Amino acid sequence: MSKIDKIEELQEVLKENQTNFQVRRELAVLLLDSNYPQEALQHLLYLAKIFSDDGGIFYNLGIAYEKLKNFVKAEEAYEKAVELEPEAIDACYNLGLVYTDRRKFEKAIDCFEKVLEKESNDSNAYFSIGLCYFKQGKYDAAKYYFQRTIDLNDEDIYAHFYMGNILKEQGDIIGAIEKFYKVLDLSPDYSWAYFNLASIDYEAGNWDSAIDNLEKTLELNPKDIDAYKIYAKILTKNKKYDNAAVIMERAIDNCGDDGDLYYIFAQIQKLRKAKDEYVKLMNNALKYNRTLTVSPKLVKKELDLFLS
């Protein structure tokens, strides 16, 4: 029987007997598993009112809220689940993830450490602690926990990826490159690894290699705005203005209206002596100034000077 058929069967049973709590619980879990969090939520809220001391219900309630991106409510539900069942590792781990999303890093780390007290070889808990430290810019601590993750699970692409980012930040370029290639060995379609290799090539002035890696990045993720920006910079530095214009057209086609893209494209058109296109693109940059990292006042001043 398919999941949909089972859901329909349980719904029919529930229509006949609204107080069949076991069926309602089973239905809620199946709805969650089938990615119907809003429908599951209604059943779980109903059950939570009746079984207010059932940690499992609040755990599933947390999952429903998390799937619906309501992290405040998810946090409350997971906290209740842990309060009711302190030994429930899954609830504690999920609570840590929500704390991480809400940038409550110390609370998150405490949750993951509690998981490790019960499961000392839980690589996901080590990774999650590493991520908390990484997001705080505490790179040495993050490295320790990412390395523990790798020691337990050498196929964790994210641990290798973040290690690569830390090594790059700390100036160990060779180590960073090795990590990004390790990521690609494990997951050849991971576009961010190609992007990071392209960034390293760009900073080193290895233009051809950078372009190869940018093309691979954009093949896998055509909406990577940062990749287009670096690509355009390389072509512009090499005075390949026509090629740079083509790249920016491609960027806007794939990424849509973006203030930065319009501004960069405008500068390229200015170098190409395409005055009308320059003015049009500068106006578009001002129109979509929410995604413009250059001050709109400076952009307007530049445009006014050009038109005067």
Coordinates of N, CA and C in Angstrom, one line a residue, residues 155-267:
E155 N 33.5 10.3 4.8 CA 32.7 10.7 3.6 C 31.7 11.8 3.9
D156 N 31.9 12.5 5.0 CA 31.1 13.7 5.3 C 31.6 14.9 4.5
I157 N 31.0 15.1 3.4 CA 31.4 16.2 2.4 C 31.4 17.5 3.1
Y158 N 30.4 17.8 4.0 CA 30.3 19.1 4.5 C 31.4 19.4 5.5
A159 N 31.9 18.4 6.3 CA 33.0 18.6 7.2 C 34.3 18.9 6.4
H160 N 34.5 18.2 5.3 CA 35.6 18.5 4.4 C 35.5 19.9 3.8
F161 N 34.3 20.3 3.4 CA 34.1 21.6 2.8 C 34.4 22.7 3.8
Y162 N 33.8 22.6 5.0 CA 34.1 23.7 5.9 C 35.5 23.7 6.4
M163 N 36.2 22.6 6.5 CA 37.6 22.5 6.8 C 38.4 23.3 5.7
G164 N 38.0 23.1 4.4 CA 38.6 23.8 3.3 C 38.4 25.3 3.4
N165 N 37.3 25.7 3.8 CA 37.0 27.2 4.0 C 37.9 27.7 5.1
I166 N 38.0 27.0 6.2 CA 38.8 27.5 7.3 C 40.3 27.5 6.9
L167 N 40.8 26.5 6.3 CA 42.2 26.5 5.8 C 42.5 27.6 4.9
K168 N 41.5 27.9 4.0 CA 41.7 29.0 3.1 C 41.7 30.3 3.8
E169 N 40.8 30.5 4.8 CA 40.8 31.7 5.6 C 42.1 31.9 6.4
Q170 N 42.7 30.8 6.8 CA 43.9 30.8 7.6 C 45.2 30.8 6.8
G171 N 45.0 30.9 5.5 CA 46.2 31.0 4.6 C 46.8 29.7 4.1
D172 N 46.3 28.6 4.5 CA 46.8 27.3 4.1 C 46.1 26.9 2.8
I173 N 46.6 27.5 1.7 CA 45.9 27.4 0.4 C 46.0 25.9 -0.1
I174 N 47.2 25.3 0.0 CA 47.4 24.0 -0.4 C 46.4 23.0 0.3
G175 N 46.3 23.2 1.6 CA 45.4 22.4 2.4 C 44.0 22.6 2.0
A176 N 43.6 23.8 1.7 CA 42.3 24.1 1.3 C 41.9 23.5 0.0
I177 N 42.9 23.6 -1.0 CA 42.6 22.9 -2.3 C 42.4 21.4 -2.1
E178 N 43.3 20.8 -1.3 CA 43.1 19.4 -1.1 C 41.7 19.0 -0.6
K179 N 41.2 19.9 0.4 CA 39.9 19.6 0.9 C 38.8 19.8 -0.1
F180 N 38.9 20.8 -0.9 CA 37.9 21.0 -2.0 C 37.9 19.9 -3.0
Y181 N 39.1 19.4 -3.3 CA 39.1 18.2 -4.3 C 38.6 17.0 -3.6
K182 N 38.8 16.9 -2.3 CA 38.2 15.7 -1.6 C 36.7 15.8 -1.6
V183 N 36.2 17.0 -1.5 CA 34.7 17.1 -1.6 C 34.2 16.7 -3.0
L184 N 35.0 17.1 -4.0 CA 34.6 16.7 -5.4 C 34.7 15.2 -5.6
D185 N 35.7 14.6 -5.0 CA 35.8 13.1 -5.1 C 34.6 12.4 -4.5
L186 N 34.1 13.0 -3.4 CA 32.9 12.4 -2.7 C 31.6 12.8 -3.4
S187 N 31.6 14.0 -3.9 CA 30.3 14.6 -4.6 C 30.7 15.4 -5.8
P188 N 30.9 14.8 -6.9 CA 31.3 15.6 -8.1 C 30.4 16.7 -8.6
D189 N 29.2 16.7 -8.0 CA 28.2 17.8 -8.4 C 28.1 18.9 -7.4
Y190 N 29.1 19.0 -6.5 CA 29.0 20.0 -5.4 C 29.6 21.3 -6.0
S191 N 28.7 22.2 -6.4 CA 29.1 23.4 -7.1 C 30.0 24.3 -6.3
W192 N 29.7 24.4 -4.9 CA 30.4 25.3 -4.1 C 31.9 24.9 -4.0
A193 N 32.3 23.7 -4.2 CA 33.7 23.3 -4.1 C 34.4 23.9 -5.4
Y194 N 33.7 23.8 -6.5 CA 34.3 24.4 -7.7 C 34.4 25.9 -7.6
F195 N 33.4 26.5 -6.9 CA 33.4 28.0 -6.8 C 34.6 28.4 -5.9
N196 N 34.8 27.6 -4.8 CA 36.0 27.9 -3.9 C 37.3 27.7 -4.6
L197 N 37.4 26.7 -5.4 CA 38.6 26.5 -6.2 C 38.8 27.7 -7.2
A198 N 37.7 28.1 -7.8 CA 37.8 29.3 -8.7 C 38.2 30.5 -8.0
S199 N 37.7 30.7 -6.7 CA 38.1 31.9 -6.0 C 39.6 31.9 -5.6
I200 N 40.1 30.7 -5.3 CA 41.6 30.6 -5.0 C 42.4 30.9 -6.3
D201 N 41.9 30.4 -7.4 CA 42.6 30.6 -8.7 C 42.6 32.1 -9.0
Y202 N 41.4 32.8 -8.8 CA 41.3 34.2 -9.1 C 42.2 35.0 -8.2
E203 N 42.3 34.7 -7.0 CA 43.2 35.5 -6.1 C 44.7 35.3 -6.4
A204 N 45.0 34.1 -7.0 CA 46.4 33.8 -7.4 C 46.7 34.3 -8.8
G205 N 45.7 34.8 -9.5 CA 45.9 35.3 -10.9 C 45.9 34.1 -11.9
N206 N 45.4 33.0 -11.5 CA 45.4 31.8 -12.5 C 44.1 31.9 -13.3
W207 N 44.0 32.8 -14.2 CA 42.7 33.1 -14.9 C 42.1 31.9 -15.6
D208 N 42.9 31.2 -16.4 CA 42.3 30.1 -17.2 C 41.7 29.0 -16.3
S209 N 42.5 28.6 -15.2 CA 41.9 27.6 -14.3 C 40.7 28.2 -13.5
A210 N 40.7 29.5 -13.2 CA 39.6 30.1 -12.5 C 38.3 30.0 -13.4
I211 N 38.5 30.3 -14.7 CA 37.4 30.3 -15.6 C 36.8 28.8 -15.8
D212 N 37.7 27.9 -15.9 CA 37.3 26.5 -16.0 C 36.4 26.1 -14.8
N213 N 36.9 26.5 -13.6 CA 36.1 26.1 -12.4 C 34.8 26.9 -12.3
L214 N 34.8 28.2 -12.8 CA 33.6 29.0 -12.8 C 32.6 28.4 -13.7
E215 N 33.0 27.9 -14.9 CA 32.1 27.3 -15.8 C 31.5 26.0 -15.2
K216 N 32.3 25.2 -14.5 CA 31.8 24.0 -13.8 C 30.8 24.5 -12.7
T217 N 31.1 25.5 -12.0 CA 30.2 26.0 -11.0 C 28.8 26.4 -11.6
L218 N 28.9 27.1 -12.7 CA 27.6 27.6 -13.3 C 26.9 26.5 -14.0
E219 N 27.6 25.5 -14.5 CA 26.9 24.4 -15.1 C 26.1 23.7 -14.1
L220 N 26.6 23.6 -12.9 CA 25.9 22.9 -11.8 C 24.9 23.8 -11.1
N221 N 25.2 25.1 -11.0 CA 24.3 26.1 -10.3 C 24.3 27.4 -11.1
P222 N 23.4 27.4 -12.1 CA 23.3 28.6 -13.0 C 22.9 29.9 -12.3
K223 N 22.5 29.8 -11.1 CA 22.0 31.0 -10.3 C 23.1 31.5 -9.3
D224 N 24.3 31.1 -9.5 CA 25.4 31.5 -8.5 C 25.9 32.9 -8.9
I225 N 25.3 33.9 -8.3 CA 25.6 35.3 -8.6 C 27.1 35.6 -8.4
D226 N 27.7 35.1 -7.3 CA 29.1 35.4 -7.0 C 30.0 34.9 -8.1
A227 N 29.6 33.7 -8.7 CA 30.4 33.2 -9.7 C 30.4 34.1 -11.0
Y228 N 29.3 34.6 -11.3 CA 29.2 35.5 -12.4 C 30.1 36.8 -12.2
K229 N 30.0 37.3 -10.9 CA 30.8 38.5 -10.6 C 32.3 38.3 -10.8
I230 N 32.8 37.2 -10.3 CA 34.2 36.9 -10.5 C 34.6 36.7 -11.9
Y231 N 33.7 36.0 -12.6 CA 33.9 35.7 -14.1 C 34.0 37.0 -14.8
A232 N 33.1 38.0 -14.5 CA 33.1 39.3 -15.2 C 34.4 40.0 -14.9
K233 N 34.8 39.9 -13.6 CA 36.0 40.7 -13.2 C 37.2 40.1 -13.9
I234 N 37.3 38.8 -14.1 CA 38.5 38.3 -14.8 C 38.5 38.7 -16.3
L235 N 37.4 38.7 -16.9 CA 37.3 39.1 -18.3 C 37.6 40.5 -18.5
T236 N 37.1 41.3 -17.5 CA 37.3 42.8 -17.6 C 38.8 43.1 -17.4
K237 N 39.4 42.4 -16.4 CA 40.8 42.7 -16.2 C 41.7 42.3 -17.4
N238 N 41.2 41.4 -18.2 CA 41.9 41.0 -19.4 C 41.4 41.7 -20.6
K239 N 40.6 42.8 -20.4 CA 40.1 43.7 -21.4 C 39.2 42.9 -22.5
K240 N 38.6 41.8 -22.0 CA 37.7 41.1 -22.9 C 36.2 41.6 -22.6
Y241 N 36.0 42.8 -23.0 CA 34.8 43.5 -22.6 C 33.5 42.9 -23.2
D242 N 33.7 42.5 -24.5 CA 32.5 41.8 -25.2 C 32.1 40.5 -24.5
N243 N 33.1 39.7 -24.1 CA 32.9 38.5 -23.4 C 32.3 38.7 -22.0
A244 N 32.8 39.8 -21.4 CA 32.2 40.1 -20.1 C 30.8 40.5 -20.2
A245 N 30.4 41.2 -21.2 CA 29.0 41.6 -21.4 C 28.1 40.4 -21.6
V246 N 28.6 39.4 -22.4 CA 27.9 38.2 -22.6 C 27.6 37.4 -21.3
I247 N 28.7 37.4 -20.4 CA 28.5 36.7 -19.1 C 27.5 37.4 -18.2
M248 N 27.5 38.8 -18.3 CA 26.5 39.5 -17.5 C 25.1 39.3 -18.0
E249 N 24.9 39.2 -19.3 CA 23.6 39.0 -19.9 C 23.1 37.6 -19.4
R250 N 24.0 36.6 -19.4 CA 23.8 35.3 -18.9 C 23.4 35.3 -17.4
A251 N 24.1 36.1 -16.6 CA 23.8 36.3 -15.2 C 22.4 36.8 -15.0
I252 N 22.0 37.8 -15.7 CA 20.7 38.4 -15.5 C 19.6 37.5 -16.0
D253 N 19.8 36.8 -17.1 CA 18.9 35.9 -17.6 C 18.6 34.8 -16.5
N254 N 19.6 34.3 -15.9 CA 19.5 33.2 -14.9 C 19.1 33.6 -13.5
C255 N 19.6 34.8 -13.1 CA 19.4 35.2 -11.7 C 18.3 36.3 -11.5
G256 N 17.9 36.9 -12.6 CA 16.8 37.9 -12.5 C 17.4 39.3 -12.2
D257 N 16.5 40.1 -11.8 CA 16.8 41.5 -11.5 C 17.7 41.6 -10.2
D258 N 18.8 42.2 -10.3 CA 19.7 42.3 -9.2 C 20.6 43.6 -9.3
G259 N 20.5 44.4 -8.3 CA 21.2 45.7 -8.4 C 22.7 45.6 -8.7
D260 N 23.4 44.7 -8.0 CA 24.8 44.5 -8.2 C 25.1 44.1 -9.7
L261 N 24.3 43.1 -10.2 CA 24.5 42.6 -11.5 C 24.4 43.8 -12.5
Y262 N 23.3 44.6 -12.3 CA 23.1 45.7 -13.2 C 24.2 46.7 -13.2
Y263 N 24.7 46.9 -11.9 CA 25.8 47.9 -11.8 C 27.1 47.4 -12.4
I264 N 27.4 46.2 -12.2 CA 28.7 45.6 -12.8 C 28.5 45.6 -14.4
F265 N 27.4 45.3 -14.9 CA 27.1 45.3 -16.3 C 27.2 46.7 -16.9
A266 N 26.8 47.7 -16.1 CA 26.9 49.1 -16.5 C 28.3 49.5 -16.7
Q267 N 29.2 49.1 -15.8 CA 30.6 49.4 -15.8 C 31.2 48.8 -17.1

